[in-house]
């Protein structure tokens, strides 16, 4: 079977499969009917009865998941999507948990890069596989893809539907930083005194990225697409954002602190207080170029949590920087070091519930499409329910 990966398809105009918010789509010309690529394109660019399709961000995420499956089936089984059986489905889940070294890279690349691999080698980790949460999300994508093929009669049954109860089980509330860990980040940002201009700019950018995420609950993809024209002030500050699963921009109210931190960041670069109409919010160290790719934003955030983890470790153990590698991380450091930018979105929702127990309001600010998603974070709501149930139960004698 020829190896033509989904992410490497040439994009051309195709009126039958338009991408939302874009004039270019992968073409089905010269692609064999019912091949992996043909099926993937039809799935990714499908439309519902109202004419709506998947958002560009969802397409990007689904494409990554399908590419992982294609690599597994192609390299490990020499099979196509439609040739996979239930054993392949089970083995695929195990592969996601513990992949072979040949499928891992030591650094992140864009999926269009020839060096891209499905997994990243994590320093000090016993396994290079995906987390349980990531596997759950990926499994949902693959199951949806196979259900779509069954519905279109390209297959007779969904072999990945049988994996619903695999180890990729649902976790009620996803990971976030605890209060003491959030305080550690804030302490680091306040205490560190950069030794030169470049380090000062690095710290300023880390600080801005931290507050940009934490004060708004913005997703990485959302933050990176915002430009000056999206920010408005009409009694309150707001920004237009195209959220997950949506195709139209919606106004998101911003706290005043967000604007203050943006001005502080831009001031450190010698720039005007507010970005110009087409200027992005995250910039290069010198402030001359926009940062718009997720990989770069991820690296900036990981550099922050690495520095914070080292800062906490040095202070807690009473050691100097040169001795960091001589001692294992204390428990207080491990969660900080493995955190990601998306944790701040979960942290944003969790912290909001410490201010209000109004689930509807929090759901709107978090831009959740379902109140059930928001209610998972509400400890106050759970306590309220328990109180009601206790009163109910105490009524019986």
mmCIF file of C-alpha atoms in Angstrom:
data_model
loop_
_atom_site.group_PDB
_atom_site.id
_atom_site.type_symbol
_atom_site.label_atom_id
_atom_site.label_comp_id
_atom_site.label_asym_id
_atom_site.label_seq_id
_atom_site.Cartn_x
_atom_site.Cartn_y
_atom_site.Cartn_z
ATOM 1 C CA UNK A 1 0.000 0.000 0.000
ATOM 2 C CA UNK A 2 1.417 3.370 -0.945
ATOM 3 C CA UNK A 3 2.067 5.687 1.955
ATOM 4 C CA UNK A 4 0.271 8.973 1.340
ATOM 5 C CA UNK A 5 -0.396 10.627 4.655
ATOM 6 C CA UNK A 6 -3.464 12.764 5.094
ATOM 7 C CA UNK A 7 -1.563 15.815 6.259
ATOM 8 C CA UNK A 8 0.482 15.925 3.072
ATOM 9 C CA UNK A 9 -2.410 16.288 0.621
ATOM 10 C CA UNK A 10 -2.204 19.223 -1.761
ATOM 11 C CA UNK A 11 -5.048 21.663 -1.164
ATOM 12 C CA UNK A 12 -6.930 23.018 -4.179
ATOM 13 C CA UNK A 13 -10.343 24.494 -4.829
ATOM 14 C CA UNK A 14 -13.211 22.012 -4.711
ATOM 15 C CA UNK A 15 -16.768 23.292 -4.654
ATOM 16 C CA UNK A 16 -18.135 19.995 -3.316
ATOM 17 C CA UNK A 17 -16.177 20.024 -0.061
ATOM 18 C CA UNK A 18 -15.663 23.656 1.040
ATOM 19 C CA UNK A 19 -13.748 24.302 4.250
ATOM 20 C CA UNK A 20 -15.540 26.674 6.579
ATOM 21 C CA UNK A 21 -13.926 30.118 6.651
ATOM 22 C CA UNK A 22 -11.597 29.143 3.791
ATOM 23 C CA UNK A 23 -11.613 29.017 0.011
ATOM 24 C CA UNK A 24 -9.245 26.044 -0.263
ATOM 25 C CA UNK A 25 -9.937 22.368 0.392
ATOM 26 C CA UNK A 26 -8.223 19.063 -0.304
ATOM 27 C CA UNK A 27 -9.135 17.863 -3.781
ATOM 28 C CA UNK A 28 -10.418 14.369 -4.491
ATOM 29 C CA UNK A 29 -8.970 14.494 -7.981
ATOM 30 C CA UNK A 30 -6.480 11.694 -8.628
ATOM 31 C CA UNK A 31 -7.231 10.061 -5.256
ATOM 32 C CA UNK A 32 -8.380 6.465 -5.434
ATOM 33 C CA UNK A 33 -12.008 5.976 -4.436
ATOM 34 C CA UNK A 34 -12.430 4.352 -0.992
ATOM 35 C CA UNK A 35 -8.721 4.775 -0.218
ATOM 36 C CA UNK A 36 -7.733 6.048 3.245
ATOM 37 C CA UNK A 37 -7.223 9.548 1.872
ATOM 38 C CA UNK A 38 -10.557 9.558 0.012
ATOM 39 C CA UNK A 39 -12.461 8.418 3.109
ATOM 40 C CA UNK A 40 -10.666 10.868 5.397
ATOM 41 C CA UNK A 41 -11.439 13.841 3.166
ATOM 42 C CA UNK A 42 -15.123 12.952 2.876
ATOM 43 C CA UNK A 43 -15.347 12.509 6.656
ATOM 44 C CA UNK A 44 -13.469 15.694 7.557
ATOM 45 C CA UNK A 45 -15.356 17.900 5.110
ATOM 46 C CA UNK A 46 -18.842 16.443 5.549
ATOM 47 C CA UNK A 47 -21.811 18.748 6.037
ATOM 48 C CA UNK A 48 -25.048 18.408 7.976
ATOM 49 C CA UNK A 49 -28.517 19.145 6.594
ATOM 50 C CA UNK A 50 -28.169 22.841 7.397
ATOM 51 C CA UNK A 51 -24.985 23.061 5.331
ATOM 52 C CA UNK A 52 -22.629 23.374 8.298
ATOM 53 C CA UNK A 53 -19.403 21.430 8.486
ATOM 54 C CA UNK A 54 -16.668 20.878 11.038
ATOM 55 C CA UNK A 55 -14.730 23.929 12.195
ATOM 56 C CA UNK A 56 -11.131 24.334 10.944
ATOM 57 C CA UNK A 57 -9.815 23.606 14.460
ATOM 58 C CA UNK A 58 -11.854 20.396 14.706
ATOM 59 C CA UNK A 59 -10.677 19.318 11.254
ATOM 60 C CA UNK A 60 -7.077 19.846 12.343
ATOM 61 C CA UNK A 61 -7.591 17.777 15.496
ATOM 62 C CA UNK A 62 -9.441 14.957 13.703
ATOM 63 C CA UNK A 63 -6.832 14.887 10.950
ATOM 64 C CA UNK A 64 -4.077 14.355 13.519
ATOM 65 C CA UNK A 65 -5.992 11.452 15.097
ATOM 66 C CA UNK A 66 -6.695 9.800 11.742
ATOM 67 C CA UNK A 67 -3.060 10.185 10.775
ATOM 68 C CA UNK A 68 -1.978 8.309 13.903
ATOM 69 C CA UNK A 69 -4.373 5.486 13.071
ATOM 70 C CA UNK A 70 -3.222 5.402 9.458
ATOM 71 C CA UNK A 71 0.428 5.132 10.514
ATOM 72 C CA UNK A 72 -0.398 2.298 12.925
ATOM 73 C CA UNK A 73 -2.403 0.311 10.380
ATOM 74 C CA UNK A 74 0.047 0.985 7.551
ATOM 75 C CA UNK A 75 3.313 0.373 9.400
ATOM 76 C CA UNK A 76 2.260 -2.236 11.952
ATOM 77 C CA UNK A 77 -0.465 -4.121 10.090
ATOM 78 C CA UNK A 78 -0.104 -3.237 6.400
ATOM 79 C CA UNK A 79 -3.823 -2.530 6.352
ATOM 80 C CA UNK A 80 -6.170 0.237 5.285
ATOM 81 C CA UNK A 81 -8.865 1.876 7.415
ATOM 82 C CA UNK A 82 -11.531 -0.489 6.078
ATOM 83 C CA UNK A 83 -9.413 -3.612 6.665
ATOM 84 C CA UNK A 84 -9.011 -3.050 10.418
ATOM 85 C CA UNK A 85 -10.616 -5.611 12.737
ATOM 86 C CA UNK A 86 -11.409 -5.680 16.464
ATOM 87 C CA UNK A 87 -7.940 -7.015 17.315
ATOM 88 C CA UNK A 88 -6.362 -4.097 15.465
ATOM 89 C CA UNK A 89 -8.614 -1.733 17.414
ATOM 90 C CA UNK A 90 -7.477 -3.179 20.752
ATOM 91 C CA UNK A 91 -3.817 -3.194 19.725
ATOM 92 C CA UNK A 92 -4.097 0.405 18.527
ATOM 93 C CA UNK A 93 -5.150 1.513 22.026
ATOM 94 C CA UNK A 94 -2.184 -0.353 23.542
ATOM 95 C CA UNK A 95 0.117 1.241 20.938
ATOM 96 C CA UNK A 96 -1.119 4.692 21.936
ATOM 97 C CA UNK A 97 -0.209 3.888 25.540
ATOM 98 C CA UNK A 98 3.235 2.482 24.769
ATOM 99 C CA UNK A 99 4.459 3.248 21.218
ATOM 100 C CA UNK A 100 7.630 1.908 19.612
ATOM 101 C CA UNK A 101 10.645 4.245 19.709
ATOM 102 C CA UNK A 102 10.661 4.532 15.912
ATOM 103 C CA UNK A 103 7.383 6.447 16.109
ATOM 104 C CA UNK A 104 8.666 8.956 18.689
ATOM 105 C CA UNK A 105 10.618 12.155 18.165
ATOM 106 C CA UNK A 106 12.607 14.165 20.686
ATOM 107 C CA UNK A 107 10.966 17.466 19.704
ATOM 108 C CA UNK A 108 7.717 18.751 18.283
ATOM 109 C CA UNK A 109 7.261 19.348 14.562
ATOM 110 C CA UNK A 110 4.353 20.560 12.487
ATOM 111 C CA UNK A 111 2.480 17.642 10.944
ATOM 112 C CA UNK A 112 3.471 18.839 7.488
ATOM 113 C CA UNK A 113 7.153 18.536 8.441
ATOM 114 C CA UNK A 114 8.936 15.418 7.159
ATOM 115 C CA UNK A 115 10.338 14.836 10.668
ATOM 116 C CA UNK A 116 6.894 14.703 12.306
ATOM 117 C CA UNK A 117 6.120 11.558 14.302
ATOM 118 C CA UNK A 118 2.969 10.534 16.184
ATOM 119 C CA UNK A 119 4.542 10.737 19.659
ATOM 120 C CA UNK A 120 6.973 12.892 21.633
ATOM 121 C CA UNK A 121 9.692 11.475 23.879
ATOM 122 C CA UNK A 122 9.177 12.959 27.334
ATOM 123 C CA UNK A 123 12.404 13.431 29.360
ATOM 124 C CA UNK A 124 12.446 11.251 32.447
ATOM 125 C CA UNK A 125 9.214 9.476 31.518
ATOM 126 C CA UNK A 126 8.980 5.683 31.475
ATOM 127 C CA UNK A 127 6.507 5.827 28.608
ATOM 128 C CA UNK A 128 6.181 8.002 25.518
ATOM 129 C CA UNK A 129 2.509 7.208 25.067
ATOM 130 C CA UNK A 130 -0.512 9.468 25.281
ATOM 131 C CA UNK A 131 -2.322 10.254 28.513
ATOM 132 C CA UNK A 132 -5.599 8.526 29.361
ATOM 133 C CA UNK A 133 -7.482 11.714 28.564
ATOM 134 C CA UNK A 134 -5.801 12.079 25.168
ATOM 135 C CA UNK A 135 -6.508 8.436 24.337
ATOM 136 C CA UNK A 136 -10.153 8.881 25.316
ATOM 137 C CA UNK A 137 -10.492 11.893 23.035
ATOM 138 C CA UNK A 138 -8.662 10.196 20.180
ATOM 139 C CA UNK A 139 -10.765 7.046 20.556
ATOM 140 C CA UNK A 140 -13.923 9.136 20.305
ATOM 141 C CA UNK A 141 -12.682 10.629 17.028
ATOM 142 C CA UNK A 142 -11.822 7.243 15.541
ATOM 143 C CA UNK A 143 -15.116 5.700 16.667
ATOM 144 C CA UNK A 144 -16.976 8.626 15.103
ATOM 145 C CA UNK A 145 -15.063 8.105 11.847
ATOM 146 C CA UNK A 146 -15.937 4.391 11.744
ATOM 147 C CA UNK A 147 -19.571 5.077 12.647
ATOM 148 C CA UNK A 148 -19.672 7.497 9.733
ATOM 149 C CA UNK A 149 -18.287 4.782 7.404
ATOM 150 C CA UNK A 150 -20.941 2.333 8.635
ATOM 151 C CA UNK A 151 -23.671 4.914 8.092
ATOM 152 C CA UNK A 152 -22.415 5.477 4.537
ATOM 153 C CA UNK A 153 -22.277 1.685 4.051
ATOM 154 C CA UNK A 154 -18.535 1.667 3.462
ATOM 155 C CA UNK A 155 -18.336 -0.842 6.359
ATOM 156 C CA UNK A 156 -20.748 -3.272 8.006
ATOM 157 C CA UNK A 157 -19.870 -2.479 11.634
ATOM 158 C CA UNK A 158 -17.740 -0.186 13.789
ATOM 159 C CA UNK A 159 -14.792 -2.182 15.148
ATOM 160 C CA UNK A 160 -13.700 0.806 17.239
ATOM 161 C CA UNK A 161 -17.125 1.095 18.841
ATOM 162 C CA UNK A 162 -16.191 -2.012 20.800
ATOM 163 C CA UNK A 163 -13.406 -0.041 22.512
ATOM 164 C CA UNK A 164 -15.687 2.258 24.498
ATOM 165 C CA UNK A 165 -14.833 0.501 27.735
ATOM 166 C CA UNK A 166 -11.106 0.275 27.106
ATOM 167 C CA UNK A 167 -8.567 1.982 29.358
ATOM 168 C CA UNK A 168 -9.398 5.302 27.738
ATOM 169 C CA UNK A 169 -12.195 5.815 30.242
ATOM 170 C CA UNK A 170 -13.861 9.099 30.926
ATOM 171 C CA UNK A 171 -12.331 11.251 33.634
ATOM 172 C CA UNK A 172 -14.871 13.617 35.186
ATOM 173 C CA UNK A 173 -12.685 16.693 35.610
ATOM 174 C CA UNK A 174 -9.544 17.114 33.605
ATOM 175 C CA UNK A 175 -6.262 18.217 35.142
ATOM 176 C CA UNK A 176 -5.530 21.668 36.480
ATOM 177 C CA UNK A 177 -3.040 23.406 38.741
ATOM 178 C CA UNK A 178 -3.885 23.543 42.443
ATOM 179 C CA UNK A 179 -4.021 26.806 44.372
ATOM 180 C CA UNK A 180 -0.524 26.410 45.828
ATOM 181 C CA UNK A 181 0.857 25.672 42.353
ATOM 182 C CA UNK A 182 -0.829 28.745 40.889
ATOM 183 C CA UNK A 183 0.693 30.770 43.728
ATOM 184 C CA UNK A 184 4.115 29.289 42.901
ATOM 185 C CA UNK A 185 3.834 30.551 39.313
ATOM 186 C CA UNK A 186 2.774 34.008 40.466
ATOM 187 C CA UNK A 187 5.596 34.096 43.037
ATOM 188 C CA UNK A 188 8.119 33.144 40.370
ATOM 189 C CA UNK A 189 6.900 35.857 37.995
ATOM 190 C CA UNK A 190 7.086 38.435 40.803
ATOM 191 C CA UNK A 191 10.413 37.367 42.340
ATOM 192 C CA UNK A 192 12.674 36.634 39.373
ATOM 193 C CA UNK A 193 15.076 39.428 38.466
ATOM 194 C CA UNK A 194 16.347 38.939 34.881
ATOM 195 C CA UNK A 195 20.090 39.428 34.477
ATOM 196 C CA UNK A 196 19.949 40.903 30.963
ATOM 197 C CA UNK A 197 17.578 42.430 28.422
ATOM 198 C CA UNK A 198 16.908 39.178 26.548
ATOM 199 C CA UNK A 199 15.995 37.303 29.728
ATOM 200 C CA UNK A 200 13.729 40.193 30.692
ATOM 201 C CA UNK A 201 11.898 39.855 27.368
ATOM 202 C CA UNK A 202 11.623 36.079 27.807
ATOM 203 C CA UNK A 203 10.123 36.571 31.272
ATOM 204 C CA UNK A 204 7.739 39.267 30.006
ATOM 205 C CA UNK A 205 6.450 36.933 27.296
ATOM 206 C CA UNK A 206 6.069 34.044 29.738
ATOM 207 C CA UNK A 207 4.133 36.313 32.084
ATOM 208 C CA UNK A 208 1.849 37.541 29.316
ATOM 209 C CA UNK A 209 1.099 34.038 28.052
ATOM 210 C CA UNK A 210 0.325 32.865 31.587
ATOM 211 C CA UNK A 211 -2.163 35.638 32.288
ATOM 212 C CA UNK A 212 -3.627 35.607 28.762
ATOM 213 C CA UNK A 213 -4.611 31.976 29.304
ATOM 214 C CA UNK A 214 -5.508 32.052 32.970
ATOM 215 C CA UNK A 215 -7.612 35.229 32.975
ATOM 216 C CA UNK A 216 -9.805 34.177 30.054
ATOM 217 C CA UNK A 217 -9.849 30.398 29.636
ATOM 218 C CA UNK A 218 -8.912 30.889 25.982
ATOM 219 C CA UNK A 219 -7.779 27.852 24.040
ATOM 220 C CA UNK A 220 -4.335 27.995 22.394
ATOM 221 C CA UNK A 221 -5.806 28.091 18.898
ATOM 222 C CA UNK A 222 -8.140 30.926 19.900
ATOM 223 C CA UNK A 223 -5.461 33.092 21.491
ATOM 224 C CA UNK A 224 -3.127 32.736 18.524
ATOM 225 C CA UNK A 225 -5.706 33.901 15.980
ATOM 226 C CA UNK A 226 -6.737 37.077 17.821
ATOM 227 C CA UNK A 227 -5.513 40.376 16.354
ATOM 228 C CA UNK A 228 -6.036 44.004 17.291
ATOM 229 C CA UNK A 229 -9.227 44.299 15.246
ATOM 230 C CA UNK A 230 -10.862 41.597 17.377
ATOM 231 C CA UNK A 231 -10.530 43.608 20.605
ATOM 232 C CA UNK A 232 -13.230 46.156 21.388
ATOM 233 C CA UNK A 233 -14.216 48.465 24.247
ATOM 234 C CA UNK A 234 -17.841 49.480 24.700
ATOM 235 C CA UNK A 235 -18.230 50.076 28.442
ATOM 236 C CA UNK A 236 -16.476 46.718 28.907
ATOM 237 C CA UNK A 237 -13.534 45.087 27.141
ATOM 238 C CA UNK A 238 -14.315 42.165 24.841
ATOM 239 C CA UNK A 239 -12.696 40.088 22.119
ATOM 240 C CA UNK A 240 -14.281 38.255 19.198
ATOM 241 C CA UNK A 241 -13.394 34.561 19.302
ATOM 242 C CA UNK A 242 -14.287 31.613 17.066
ATOM 243 C CA UNK A 243 -14.685 28.906 19.682
ATOM 244 C CA UNK A 244 -14.396 25.138 19.464
ATOM 245 C CA UNK A 245 -17.122 23.617 17.302
ATOM 246 C CA UNK A 246 -18.321 27.030 16.130
ATOM 247 C CA UNK A 247 -17.974 28.784 12.790
ATOM 248 C CA UNK A 248 -18.832 32.371 13.723
ATOM 249 C CA UNK A 249 -16.963 34.715 16.042
ATOM 250 C CA UNK A 250 -18.630 35.476 19.360
ATOM 251 C CA UNK A 251 -17.766 38.286 21.806
ATOM 252 C CA UNK A 252 -15.956 37.171 24.959
ATOM 253 C CA UNK A 253 -15.930 39.619 27.876
ATOM 254 C CA UNK A 254 -12.419 40.322 29.147
ATOM 255 C CA UNK A 255 -11.340 41.294 32.665
ATOM 256 C CA UNK A 256 -9.589 44.666 32.850
ATOM 257 C CA UNK A 257 -6.517 42.841 34.161
ATOM 258 C CA UNK A 258 -6.146 41.142 30.764
ATOM 259 C CA UNK A 259 -5.753 44.515 29.033
ATOM 260 C CA UNK A 260 -3.360 45.744 31.747
ATOM 261 C CA UNK A 261 -1.164 42.664 31.267
ATOM 262 C CA UNK A 262 -1.261 43.092 27.480
ATOM 263 C CA UNK A 263 -0.142 46.723 27.804
ATOM 264 C CA UNK A 264 2.598 45.720 30.248
ATOM 265 C CA UNK A 265 3.863 43.048 27.844
ATOM 266 C CA UNK A 266 3.871 45.377 24.856
ATOM 267 C CA UNK A 267 5.538 48.112 26.901
ATOM 268 C CA UNK A 268 8.420 45.716 27.659
ATOM 269 C CA UNK A 269 8.976 45.502 23.892
ATOM 270 C CA UNK A 270 8.779 49.258 23.382
ATOM 271 C CA UNK A 271 5.499 48.957 21.449
ATOM 272 C CA UNK A 272 2.256 50.927 21.523
ATOM 273 C CA UNK A 273 -0.196 49.983 24.253
ATOM 274 C CA UNK A 274 -2.607 48.165 21.939
ATOM 275 C CA UNK A 275 -1.884 45.982 18.893
ATOM 276 C CA UNK A 276 -2.646 47.313 15.432
ATOM 277 C CA UNK A 277 -5.583 45.940 13.457
ATOM 278 C CA UNK A 278 -3.678 42.963 12.006
ATOM 279 C CA UNK A 279 -1.140 42.487 14.807
ATOM 280 C CA UNK A 280 -1.333 39.310 16.892
ATOM 281 C CA UNK A 281 -1.137 39.190 20.684
ATOM 282 C CA UNK A 282 1.875 36.898 21.079
ATOM 283 C CA UNK A 283 5.134 38.091 19.534
ATOM 284 C CA UNK A 284 8.732 37.025 19.028
ATOM 285 C CA UNK A 285 11.376 37.900 21.624
ATOM 286 C CA UNK A 286 12.203 41.148 19.822
ATOM 287 C CA UNK A 287 8.551 41.911 19.143
ATOM 288 C CA UNK A 288 9.049 42.076 15.388
ATOM 289 C CA UNK A 289 7.126 38.947 14.352
ATOM 290 C CA UNK A 290 3.844 37.319 15.325
ATOM 291 C CA UNK A 291 3.742 33.891 16.971
ATOM 292 C CA UNK A 292 0.792 32.062 15.427
ATOM 293 C CA UNK A 293 1.665 28.350 15.555
ATOM 294 C CA UNK A 294 0.645 26.092 18.425
ATOM 295 C CA UNK A 295 4.054 24.419 18.688
ATOM 296 C CA UNK A 296 5.817 27.696 19.483
ATOM 297 C CA UNK A 297 3.161 28.699 22.019
ATOM 298 C CA UNK A 298 3.455 25.270 23.637
ATOM 299 C CA UNK A 299 7.229 25.643 23.931
ATOM 300 C CA UNK A 300 6.907 29.069 25.527
ATOM 301 C CA UNK A 301 4.457 27.754 28.115
ATOM 302 C CA UNK A 302 6.550 24.654 28.835
ATOM 303 C CA UNK A 303 9.612 26.864 29.341
ATOM 304 C CA UNK A 304 7.631 28.778 31.977
ATOM 305 C CA UNK A 305 6.478 25.731 33.953
ATOM 306 C CA UNK A 306 9.982 24.247 33.718
ATOM 307 C CA UNK A 307 11.464 27.435 35.175
ATOM 308 C CA UNK A 308 8.781 27.566 37.882
ATOM 309 C CA UNK A 309 9.367 23.911 38.780
ATOM 310 C CA UNK A 310 13.106 24.561 39.097
ATOM 311 C CA UNK A 311 12.394 27.680 41.172
ATOM 312 C CA UNK A 312 10.176 25.742 43.603
ATOM 313 C CA UNK A 313 12.632 22.838 43.784
ATOM 314 C CA UNK A 314 15.586 25.113 44.565
ATOM 315 C CA UNK A 315 13.691 26.924 47.325
ATOM 316 C CA UNK A 316 12.123 23.807 48.830
ATOM 317 C CA UNK A 317 15.299 21.704 48.901
ATOM 318 C CA UNK A 318 17.653 24.589 49.660
ATOM 319 C CA UNK A 319 19.968 23.771 46.755
ATOM 320 C CA UNK A 320 21.549 25.835 43.987
ATOM 321 C CA UNK A 321 20.798 25.644 40.271
ATOM 322 C CA UNK A 322 23.852 23.503 39.515
ATOM 323 C CA UNK A 323 22.506 20.760 41.817
ATOM 324 C CA UNK A 324 19.043 20.469 40.220
ATOM 325 C CA UNK A 325 19.758 17.226 38.368
ATOM 326 C CA UNK A 326 21.271 15.613 41.467
ATOM 327 C CA UNK A 327 17.939 15.413 43.275
ATOM 328 C CA UNK A 328 14.565 13.961 42.230
ATOM 329 C CA UNK A 329 11.621 16.317 41.952
ATOM 330 C CA UNK A 330 9.615 16.658 45.177
ATOM 331 C CA UNK A 331 5.903 15.929 44.938
ATOM 332 C CA UNK A 332 5.109 19.654 44.933
ATOM 333 C CA UNK A 333 7.022 20.076 41.662
ATOM 334 C CA UNK A 334 5.839 17.131 39.570
ATOM 335 C CA UNK A 335 2.380 18.477 38.741
ATOM 336 C CA UNK A 336 3.790 21.871 37.736
ATOM 337 C CA UNK A 337 6.417 20.368 35.466
ATOM 338 C CA UNK A 338 3.973 18.207 33.511
ATOM 339 C CA UNK A 339 1.267 20.850 33.158
ATOM 340 C CA UNK A 340 0.240 22.237 29.784
ATOM 341 C CA UNK A 341 -1.469 25.404 28.601
ATOM 342 C CA UNK A 342 -4.802 23.580 28.350
ATOM 343 C CA UNK A 343 -4.665 22.938 32.091
ATOM 344 C CA UNK A 344 -5.169 26.680 32.553
ATOM 345 C CA UNK A 345 -8.493 26.486 30.752
ATOM 346 C CA UNK A 346 -9.653 23.884 33.265
ATOM 347 C CA UNK A 347 -8.127 25.988 36.040
ATOM 348 C CA UNK A 348 -10.005 29.043 34.790
ATOM 349 C CA UNK A 349 -13.340 27.247 35.154
ATOM 350 C CA UNK A 350 -12.414 25.761 38.537
ATOM 351 C CA UNK A 351 -11.365 29.168 39.886
ATOM 352 C CA UNK A 352 -14.562 30.812 38.600
ATOM 353 C CA UNK A 353 -16.588 28.470 40.780
ATOM 354 C CA UNK A 354 -14.758 29.902 43.791
ATOM 355 C CA UNK A 355 -16.270 33.272 42.874
ATOM 356 C CA UNK A 356 -19.770 32.137 41.925
ATOM 357 C CA UNK A 357 -21.843 28.955 41.970
ATOM 358 C CA UNK A 358 -23.935 30.113 38.992
ATOM 359 C CA UNK A 359 -23.322 27.273 36.522
ATOM 360 C CA UNK A 360 -25.089 29.022 33.641
ATOM 361 C CA UNK A 361 -22.883 32.115 33.960
ATOM 362 C CA UNK A 362 -19.678 30.102 34.272
ATOM 363 C CA UNK A 363 -20.688 27.958 31.298
ATOM 364 C CA UNK A 364 -21.204 31.072 29.199
ATOM 365 C CA UNK A 365 -17.825 32.538 30.194
ATOM 366 C CA UNK A 366 -16.109 29.212 29.479
ATOM 367 C CA UNK A 367 -18.049 28.915 26.200
ATOM 368 C CA UNK A 368 -19.078 25.344 26.910
ATOM 369 C CA UNK A 369 -21.697 24.022 24.507
ATOM 370 C CA UNK A 370 -23.263 21.839 27.211
ATOM 371 C CA UNK A 371 -23.988 22.704 30.856
ATOM 372 C CA UNK A 372 -23.022 19.140 31.773
ATOM 373 C CA UNK A 373 -19.427 19.959 30.845
ATOM 374 C CA UNK A 374 -19.416 22.938 33.198
ATOM 375 C CA UNK A 375 -21.159 21.151 36.060
ATOM 376 C CA UNK A 376 -18.271 18.664 36.271
ATOM 377 C CA UNK A 377 -16.145 21.451 37.740
ATOM 378 C CA UNK A 378 -18.688 22.646 40.298
ATOM 379 C CA UNK A 379 -17.737 21.424 43.751
ATOM 380 C CA UNK A 380 -20.242 23.947 45.126
ATOM 381 C CA UNK A 381 -23.039 22.374 43.100
ATOM 382 C CA UNK A 382 -22.091 18.910 44.352
ATOM 383 C CA UNK A 383 -22.092 20.151 47.955
ATOM 384 C CA UNK A 384 -25.475 21.818 47.379
ATOM 385 C CA UNK A 385 -26.903 18.568 46.015
ATOM 386 C CA UNK A 386 -25.500 16.577 48.931
ATOM 387 C CA UNK A 387 -27.040 19.016 51.433
ATOM 388 C CA UNK A 388 -30.452 18.626 49.787
ATOM 389 C CA UNK A 389 -30.113 14.835 49.737
ATOM 390 C CA UNK A 390 -29.023 14.762 53.383
ATOM 391 C CA UNK A 391 -32.062 16.831 54.374
ATOM 392 C CA UNK A 392 -34.247 14.502 52.321
ATOM 393 C CA UNK A 393 -32.730 11.387 53.891
ATOM 394 C CA UNK A 394 -32.942 12.781 57.431
ATOM 395 C CA UNK A 395 -36.705 13.067 56.957
ATOM 396 C CA UNK A 396 -37.032 9.287 57.153
ATOM 397 C CA UNK A 397 -37.225 7.647 60.543
#
